[in-house]
Amino acid sequence: MMCAIRKARQGIRRGQTPFGACIVKGGKIISSAHNGVWQGADSTAHAEMRAIKKACSKLKTIDLSGCVIYSTCEPCPMCFSACHWSKISCIIYGSKIYAAKKLGFNELCVSNEKMKKIGKSKIRVMGGVLRDENIALFKMWLKQPGKRTY
C-alpha cells in the first residue's frame, strides 16, 4: 500500500488527483501508477487502469492471475471491472469511494463488494488498509492550488 500512497503523492505534486495504485505478484512490485486524467486529457486514466496497462505490458499478458492491486481509494466500477477482466486475484484499498464523492468527484458510488456480488466475481476485496494515510492524501490534495475534480 505504501507504494500506491507514494505514487498518489507524486501525482498530486504533478497536478493530478489524489489516487495511486500498485500491482504486486509474489511479493514483487510489477507496476505502479498515479491518476493521469488531467495529464493526458483521458477520463479513463485512473491509477488502477494505468497500473493494469503497465503490468500487462511488462508481463506480456492480459491475465494477471495471482496479482494483487493496492489502491489508495476503493476502485470505481470501471476500475473494478478492469481488475475482474484481467483476473487480478485481490483488490486491497485504503479509503472508501464515498470519500472521493464527498470531495466532489463524479463517482458512481457502487462498492466493490456490490460489484463483486452483481458480477459474481471471484476477486477478493479488502478495504480500510492504512485508511488514515489514504485520507491524508485527500487533505494534501485539497491544499493544492488549481486542484480539479472530474
mmCIF file of C-alpha atoms in Angstrom:
data_model
loop_
_atom_site.group_PDB
_atom_site.id
_atom_site.type_symbol
_atom_site.label_atom_id
_atom_site.label_comp_id
_atom_site.label_asym_id
_atom_site.label_seq_id
_atom_site.Cartn_x
_atom_site.Cartn_y
_atom_site.Cartn_z
ATOM 1 C CA MET A 1 0.000 0.000 0.000
ATOM 2 C CA MET A 2 2.864 2.376 0.700
ATOM 3 C CA CYS A 3 3.892 2.138 -2.963
ATOM 4 C CA ALA A 4 0.394 3.261 -4.021
ATOM 5 C CA ILE A 5 0.481 6.101 -1.483
ATOM 6 C CA ARG A 6 3.871 7.285 -2.782
ATOM 7 C CA LYS A 7 2.507 7.233 -6.342
ATOM 8 C CA ALA A 8 -0.553 9.252 -5.303
ATOM 9 C CA ARG A 9 1.680 11.866 -3.642
ATOM 10 C CA GLN A 10 3.757 12.039 -6.811
ATOM 11 C CA GLY A 11 0.591 12.583 -8.833
ATOM 12 C CA ILE A 12 -0.635 15.331 -6.514
ATOM 13 C CA ARG A 13 2.702 17.148 -6.892
ATOM 14 C CA ARG A 14 2.227 16.883 -10.681
ATOM 15 C CA GLY A 15 -1.239 18.468 -10.581
ATOM 16 C CA GLN A 16 -3.189 15.219 -10.714
ATOM 17 C CA THR A 17 -5.884 13.904 -8.402
ATOM 18 C CA PRO A 18 -5.090 12.019 -5.150
ATOM 19 C CA PHE A 19 -5.159 8.424 -6.341
ATOM 20 C CA GLY A 20 -2.425 5.809 -6.683
ATOM 21 C CA ALA A 21 -2.238 2.080 -7.413
ATOM 22 C CA CYS A 22 0.384 -0.638 -7.265
ATOM 23 C CA ILE A 23 0.262 -4.209 -8.614
ATOM 24 C CA VAL A 24 2.223 -6.922 -6.827
ATOM 25 C CA LYS A 25 2.812 -10.567 -7.709
ATOM 26 C CA GLY A 26 4.668 -12.969 -5.457
ATOM 27 C CA GLY A 27 5.797 -10.110 -3.232
ATOM 28 C CA LYS A 28 7.363 -8.228 -6.169
ATOM 29 C CA ILE A 29 6.098 -4.872 -7.461
ATOM 30 C CA ILE A 30 5.094 -5.333 -11.097
ATOM 31 C CA SER A 31 3.761 -1.838 -11.791
ATOM 32 C CA SER A 32 2.553 1.337 -10.134
ATOM 33 C CA ALA A 33 0.830 4.485 -11.311
ATOM 34 C CA HIS A 34 -0.877 7.641 -10.187
ATOM 35 C CA ASN A 35 -4.013 9.098 -11.682
ATOM 36 C CA GLY A 36 -3.327 10.750 -15.041
ATOM 37 C CA VAL A 37 -6.745 12.053 -16.080
ATOM 38 C CA TRP A 38 -5.651 15.692 -16.435
ATOM 39 C CA GLN A 39 -2.137 14.877 -17.638
ATOM 40 C CA GLY A 40 -3.366 13.094 -20.749
ATOM 41 C CA ALA A 41 -6.879 14.549 -21.077
ATOM 42 C CA ASP A 42 -8.121 10.971 -20.655
ATOM 43 C CA SER A 43 -11.085 10.307 -18.368
ATOM 44 C CA THR A 44 -10.150 6.605 -18.213
ATOM 45 C CA ALA A 45 -6.586 7.225 -16.964
ATOM 46 C CA HIS A 46 -7.358 6.248 -13.385
ATOM 47 C CA ALA A 47 -4.415 4.969 -11.337
ATOM 48 C CA GLU A 48 -5.727 1.394 -11.409
ATOM 49 C CA MET A 49 -6.234 1.418 -15.189
ATOM 50 C CA ARG A 50 -2.735 2.782 -15.767
ATOM 51 C CA ALA A 51 -1.184 0.232 -13.379
ATOM 52 C CA ILE A 52 -3.062 -2.628 -15.085
ATOM 53 C CA LYS A 53 -1.892 -1.490 -18.540
ATOM 54 C CA LYS A 54 1.710 -1.291 -17.326
ATOM 55 C CA ALA A 55 1.516 -4.729 -15.660
ATOM 56 C CA CYS A 56 0.035 -6.355 -18.776
ATOM 57 C CA SER A 57 2.723 -4.767 -20.925
ATOM 58 C CA LYS A 58 5.527 -5.805 -18.580
ATOM 59 C CA LEU A 59 4.271 -9.382 -18.184
ATOM 60 C CA LYS A 60 3.198 -9.585 -21.863
ATOM 61 C CA THR A 61 -0.223 -10.971 -20.953
ATOM 62 C CA ILE A 62 -3.719 -9.784 -20.118
ATOM 63 C CA ASP A 63 -4.009 -12.495 -17.452
ATOM 64 C CA LEU A 64 -2.918 -11.035 -14.125
ATOM 65 C CA SER A 65 -3.950 -14.075 -12.076
ATOM 66 C CA GLY A 66 -2.079 -14.174 -8.795
ATOM 67 C CA CYS A 67 -1.620 -10.405 -8.757
ATOM 68 C CA VAL A 68 -2.830 -8.107 -6.002
ATOM 69 C CA ILE A 69 -3.711 -4.491 -6.715
ATOM 70 C CA TYR A 70 -3.281 -1.950 -3.941
ATOM 71 C CA SER A 71 -5.296 1.218 -4.446
ATOM 72 C CA THR A 72 -5.411 4.297 -2.263
ATOM 73 C CA CYS A 73 -9.178 4.512 -2.779
ATOM 74 C CA GLU A 74 -11.814 1.871 -3.461
ATOM 75 C CA PRO A 75 -11.792 1.311 -7.232
ATOM 76 C CA CYS A 76 -14.661 2.797 -9.221
ATOM 77 C CA PRO A 77 -16.887 0.421 -11.235
ATOM 78 C CA MET A 78 -14.704 0.885 -14.350
ATOM 79 C CA CYS A 79 -11.529 0.002 -12.475
ATOM 80 C CA PHE A 80 -13.165 -2.896 -10.621
ATOM 81 C CA SER A 81 -14.315 -4.267 -13.987
ATOM 82 C CA ALA A 82 -10.799 -3.957 -15.420
ATOM 83 C CA CYS A 83 -9.452 -5.853 -12.395
ATOM 84 C CA HIS A 84 -12.060 -8.560 -12.975
ATOM 85 C CA TRP A 85 -11.354 -8.842 -16.706
ATOM 86 C CA SER A 86 -7.600 -9.012 -16.141
ATOM 87 C CA LYS A 87 -8.166 -11.721 -13.498
ATOM 88 C CA ILE A 88 -6.476 -9.840 -10.666
ATOM 89 C CA SER A 89 -6.860 -12.059 -7.610
ATOM 90 C CA CYS A 90 -7.284 -9.442 -4.891
ATOM 91 C CA ILE A 91 -8.102 -5.743 -4.508
ATOM 92 C CA ILE A 92 -6.787 -4.029 -1.378
ATOM 93 C CA TYR A 93 -7.816 -0.409 -0.914
ATOM 94 C CA GLY A 94 -7.498 2.365 1.642
ATOM 95 C CA SER A 95 -10.438 4.776 1.703
ATOM 96 C CA LYS A 96 -13.993 4.147 0.519
ATOM 97 C CA ILE A 97 -15.223 5.515 -2.806
ATOM 98 C CA TYR A 98 -17.692 7.647 -0.841
ATOM 99 C CA ALA A 99 -14.760 9.745 0.453
ATOM 100 C CA ALA A 100 -13.966 10.787 -3.130
ATOM 101 C CA LYS A 101 -17.638 11.517 -3.822
ATOM 102 C CA LYS A 102 -17.778 13.834 -0.780
ATOM 103 C CA LEU A 103 -14.912 15.867 -2.260
ATOM 104 C CA GLY A 104 -16.832 16.416 -5.487
ATOM 105 C CA PHE A 105 -15.522 13.622 -7.701
ATOM 106 C CA ASN A 106 -18.168 12.392 -10.146
ATOM 107 C CA GLU A 107 -18.152 8.873 -8.729
ATOM 108 C CA LEU A 108 -20.676 6.107 -9.231
ATOM 109 C CA CYS A 109 -20.820 5.025 -5.609
ATOM 110 C CA VAL A 110 -21.150 1.313 -6.155
ATOM 111 C CA SER A 111 -18.979 -0.549 -3.656
ATOM 112 C CA ASN A 112 -16.567 -3.243 -4.755
ATOM 113 C CA GLU A 113 -18.498 -5.731 -2.642
ATOM 114 C CA LYS A 114 -21.675 -4.856 -4.554
ATOM 115 C CA MET A 115 -19.845 -5.087 -7.913
ATOM 116 C CA LYS A 116 -18.455 -8.457 -6.840
ATOM 117 C CA LYS A 117 -21.922 -9.711 -5.920
ATOM 118 C CA ILE A 118 -23.659 -8.369 -9.045
ATOM 119 C CA GLY A 119 -20.986 -9.766 -11.367
ATOM 120 C CA LYS A 120 -20.357 -12.954 -9.415
ATOM 121 C CA SER A 121 -16.660 -12.060 -9.459
ATOM 122 C CA LYS A 122 -14.137 -14.190 -7.595
ATOM 123 C CA ILE A 123 -11.887 -11.238 -6.737
ATOM 124 C CA ARG A 124 -11.095 -10.970 -3.043
ATOM 125 C CA VAL A 125 -11.663 -7.451 -1.701
ATOM 126 C CA MET A 126 -10.237 -5.906 1.452
ATOM 127 C CA GLY A 127 -10.748 -2.265 2.385
ATOM 128 C CA GLY A 128 -9.671 0.152 5.073
ATOM 129 C CA VAL A 129 -5.947 -0.670 4.812
ATOM 130 C CA LEU A 130 -3.907 2.309 6.035
ATOM 131 C CA ARG A 131 -7.145 4.280 5.848
ATOM 132 C CA ASP A 132 -5.826 7.326 7.724
ATOM 133 C CA GLU A 133 -2.759 7.586 5.482
ATOM 134 C CA ASN A 134 -5.011 7.377 2.434
ATOM 135 C CA ILE A 135 -7.426 10.013 3.771
ATOM 136 C CA ALA A 136 -4.348 12.225 4.313
ATOM 137 C CA LEU A 137 -3.854 12.161 0.524
ATOM 138 C CA PHE A 138 -7.212 13.893 0.080
ATOM 139 C CA LYS A 139 -6.159 16.523 2.647
ATOM 140 C CA MET A 140 -2.849 17.042 0.828
ATOM 141 C CA TRP A 141 -4.686 17.408 -2.475
ATOM 142 C CA LEU A 142 -7.183 19.904 -1.018
ATOM 143 C CA LYS A 143 -4.279 22.263 -0.220
ATOM 144 C CA GLN A 144 -3.082 22.314 -3.835
ATOM 145 C CA PRO A 145 -3.728 25.477 -5.855
ATOM 146 C CA GLY A 146 -5.697 24.846 -9.034
ATOM 147 C CA LYS A 147 -6.891 21.385 -7.987
ATOM 148 C CA ARG A 148 -9.623 19.901 -10.174
ATOM 149 C CA THR A 149 -12.052 17.042 -9.798
ATOM 150 C CA TYR A 150 -13.550 15.149 -12.712
#
